[in-house]
Amino acid sequence: MASSLAALIKRSQPEEILLPVKPWWVALTLLAAFIFNLLPWSGVGAIVRPDLFALTLLYWCIREPRLVGVGIAWLCGLFTDVVEGNLLGQHALAYAILAYAAEFFHRRVLRFPLWPQALHVLILLLVAQLAIVATRAMSGAPLPSWTIWLASVSGALVWPLLSILLQAPQRLKQSD
C-alpha cells in the first residue's frame, strides 16, 4: 500500500509516458482551488496563504496550453472578482497576464526539475501580483501592505507538491 502511494505521488520522469489529461480533472482541480481560496483565513495563515486558484490555473496553462489559456484565465479572474467583491477586472487582468506568460514560457519551464520550475513560477506569480497592485493603484483604492508579496513566495514553495498531485491521475498504472 505504501509503495503504491509513493508511486502515485512521485514526480514524472522525462522519459515517462503520461496519459492525456481529462477535461473534467482540470475543471475539478480549478473548482477545488477556488473553494480553497474562499476559505476564511486569519492571522499568519491569511498573510502567507498562496493564491491556489492562480497557482492551479498556472499549472494547467503550462501543462495543457491548448486546453486552458488566456480566455479561461480571464473568465476565472472575472469570477474571482465577482465572488470576492473585488474591483471588477483586477484578477481577470492578472490571471490573463499570468496565462499569457505561462503559454509563452511553458516549454522552457517544463525543461527544468520542480524546484527550478518554482523559481519561474515565483516570477510569474509576482508579475500577477504586480498587475493586481497596479490596478488597485489606478482605481484609487488603498494599496495593500507589503505582505501581499508573501503569497507569491508561498505559492512558489507549494508548486512542487501541487505539480505532483495534479499529475497523479495521468500516470500509467504500473503492473508488478
C-alpha positions as a Python dict, from the first residue, in 0.01 Angstrom:
ca = {
    (1, 'M'): (0, 0, 0),
    (2, 'A'): (278, 243, 94),
    (3, 'S'): (470, 164, -225),
    (4, 'S'): (162, 229, -441),
    (5, 'L'): (108, 563, -263),
    (6, 'A'): (473, 655, -316),
    (7, 'A'): (442, 563, -685),
    (8, 'L'): (131, 777, -715),
    (9, 'I'): (290, 1094, -577),
    (10, 'K'): (634, 1071, -732),
    (11, 'R'): (736, 1322, -997),
    (12, 'S'): (722, 1201, -1355),
    (13, 'Q'): (1049, 1149, -1534),
    (14, 'P'): (1106, 1297, -1881),
    (15, 'E'): (1104, 951, -2037),
    (16, 'E'): (778, 852, -1866),
    (17, 'I'): (467, 850, -2082),
    (18, 'L'): (167, 1015, -1922),
    (19, 'L'): (-197, 961, -2008),
    (20, 'P'): (-379, 1256, -2164),
    (21, 'V'): (-542, 1483, -1912),
    (22, 'K'): (-917, 1460, -1877),
    (23, 'P'): (-1103, 1795, -1902),
    (24, 'W'): (-1318, 1705, -1602),
    (25, 'W'): (-1000, 1669, -1392),
    (26, 'V'): (-888, 2019, -1494),
    (27, 'A'): (-1230, 2163, -1407),
    (28, 'L'): (-1244, 1976, -1075),
    (29, 'T'): (-899, 2094, -968),
    (30, 'L'): (-979, 2454, -1060),
    (31, 'L'): (-1305, 2435, -864),
    (32, 'A'): (-1128, 2285, -561),
    (33, 'A'): (-860, 2557, -574),
    (34, 'F'): (-1127, 2826, -598),
    (35, 'I'): (-1307, 2685, -294),
    (36, 'F'): (-974, 2676, -108),
    (37, 'N'): (-930, 3047, -182),
    (38, 'L'): (-1275, 3120, -40),
    (39, 'L'): (-1199, 2959, 297),
    (40, 'P'): (-1180, 3209, 581),
    (41, 'W'): (-824, 3256, 700),
    (42, 'S'): (-695, 3462, 989),
    (43, 'G'): (-363, 3556, 1141),
    (44, 'V'): (-47, 3436, 976),
    (45, 'G'): (-241, 3192, 757),
    (46, 'A'): (-419, 3481, 587),
    (47, 'I'): (-86, 3650, 517),
    (48, 'V'): (109, 3355, 376),
    (49, 'R'): (-180, 3171, 207),
    (50, 'P'): (-95, 3123, -161),
    (51, 'D'): (-348, 3206, -431),
    (52, 'L'): (-412, 2840, -504),
    (53, 'F'): (-657, 2927, -781),
    (54, 'A'): (-389, 3125, -966),
    (55, 'L'): (-134, 2852, -899),
    (56, 'T'): (-362, 2577, -1032),
    (57, 'L'): (-452, 2790, -1332),
    (58, 'L'): (-81, 2848, -1394),
    (59, 'Y'): (-13, 2474, -1372),
    (60, 'W'): (-276, 2393, -1634),
    (61, 'C'): (-165, 2680, -1860),
    (62, 'I'): (189, 2539, -1851),
    (63, 'R'): (94, 2173, -1883),
    (64, 'E'): (-206, 2199, -2114),
    (65, 'P'): (-187, 2529, -2305),
    (66, 'R'): (-433, 2409, -2569),
    (67, 'L'): (-694, 2329, -2305),
    (68, 'V'): (-651, 2619, -2062),
    (69, 'G'): (-548, 2956, -2199),
    (70, 'V'): (-588, 3329, -2166),
    (71, 'G'): (-966, 3324, -2220),
    (72, 'I'): (-1026, 3066, -1947),
    (73, 'A'): (-789, 3256, -1717),
    (74, 'W'): (-971, 3583, -1781),
    (75, 'L'): (-1309, 3420, -1705),
    (76, 'C'): (-1168, 3264, -1386),
    (77, 'G'): (-1033, 3603, -1279),
    (78, 'L'): (-1364, 3772, -1352),
    (79, 'F'): (-1542, 3505, -1150),
    (80, 'T'): (-1296, 3562, -863),
    (81, 'D'): (-1360, 3937, -871),
    (82, 'V'): (-1737, 3892, -864),
    (83, 'V'): (-1741, 3634, -584),
    (84, 'E'): (-1484, 3811, -365),
    (85, 'G'): (-1633, 4156, -426),
    (86, 'N'): (-1307, 4299, -560),
    (87, 'L'): (-1261, 4573, -815),
    (88, 'L'): (-1411, 4418, -1128),
    (89, 'G'): (-1131, 4315, -1360),
    (90, 'Q'): (-829, 4320, -1130),
    (91, 'H'): (-798, 3942, -1103),
    (92, 'A'): (-920, 3898, -1460),
    (93, 'L'): (-630, 4111, -1585),
    (94, 'A'): (-379, 3945, -1352),
    (95, 'Y'): (-486, 3592, -1445),
    (96, 'A'): (-487, 3676, -1817),
    (97, 'I'): (-132, 3811, -1790),
    (98, 'L'): (-35, 3503, -1590),
    (99, 'A'): (-182, 3271, -1854),
    (100, 'Y'): (-18, 3458, -2140),
    (101, 'A'): (322, 3441, -1969),
    (102, 'A'): (268, 3073, -1889),
    (103, 'E'): (187, 2995, -2251),
    (104, 'F'): (489, 3195, -2364),
    (105, 'F'): (729, 3018, -2125),
    (106, 'H'): (567, 2674, -2093),
    (107, 'R'): (829, 2484, -2291),
    (108, 'R'): (1110, 2649, -2100),
    (109, 'V'): (954, 2583, -1760),
    (110, 'L'): (887, 2216, -1836),
    (111, 'R'): (1254, 2152, -1916),
    (112, 'F'): (1355, 2214, -1555),
    (113, 'P'): (1315, 1999, -1245),
    (114, 'L'): (1049, 2106, -996),
    (115, 'W'): (1250, 2344, -775),
    (116, 'P'): (1391, 2548, -1065),
    (117, 'Q'): (1036, 2549, -1206),
    (118, 'A'): (929, 2700, -874),
    (119, 'L'): (1165, 2995, -935),
    (120, 'H'): (998, 3059, -1271),
    (121, 'V'): (659, 3027, -1104),
    (122, 'L'): (764, 3278, -838),
    (123, 'I'): (844, 3536, -1105),
    (124, 'L'): (514, 3472, -1285),
    (125, 'L'): (315, 3500, -961),
    (126, 'L'): (495, 3823, -870),
    (127, 'V'): (402, 3968, -1210),
    (128, 'A'): (38, 3875, -1149),
    (129, 'Q'): (50, 4034, -803),
    (130, 'L'): (204, 4345, -956),
    (131, 'A'): (-86, 4365, -1202),
    (132, 'I'): (-333, 4349, -911),
    (133, 'V'): (-149, 4618, -716),
    (134, 'A'): (-122, 4842, -1025),
    (135, 'T'): (-494, 4802, -1098),
    (136, 'R'): (-579, 4893, -740),
    (137, 'A'): (-347, 5195, -753),
    (138, 'M'): (-502, 5323, -1078),
    (139, 'S'): (-852, 5290, -934),
    (140, 'G'): (-768, 5491, -625),
    (141, 'A'): (-820, 5200, -387),
    (142, 'P'): (-586, 5182, -88),
    (143, 'L'): (-271, 4983, -160),
    (144, 'P'): (-224, 4659, 31),
    (145, 'S'): (64, 4614, 272),
    (146, 'W'): (396, 4462, 171),
    (147, 'T'): (278, 4123, 300),
    (148, 'I'): (80, 4070, -22),
    (149, 'W'): (406, 3955, -183),
    (150, 'L'): (437, 3666, 63),
    (151, 'A'): (153, 3485, -114),
    (152, 'S'): (368, 3459, -427),
    (153, 'V'): (660, 3318, -228),
    (154, 'S'): (441, 3060, -55),
    (155, 'G'): (285, 2974, -392),
    (156, 'A'): (629, 2900, -535),
    (157, 'L'): (706, 2680, -235),
    (158, 'V'): (381, 2486, -287),
    (159, 'W'): (447, 2442, -663),
    (160, 'P'): (640, 2110, -646),
    (161, 'L'): (375, 1941, -433),
    (162, 'L'): (91, 2079, -643),
    (163, 'S'): (261, 1962, -963),
    (164, 'I'): (299, 1610, -829),
    (165, 'L'): (-61, 1591, -706),
    (166, 'L'): (-219, 1731, -1023),
    (167, 'Q'): (-16, 1496, -1240),
    (168, 'A'): (-103, 1181, -1042),
    (169, 'P'): (-414, 1076, -1245),
    (170, 'Q'): (-213, 1089, -1568),
    (171, 'R'): (33, 822, -1461),
    (172, 'L'): (9, 479, -1615),
    (173, 'K'): (-65, 205, -1363),
    (174, 'Q'): (249, 2, -1307),
    (175, 'S'): (181, -372, -1305),
    (176, 'D'): (401, -598, -1096),
}
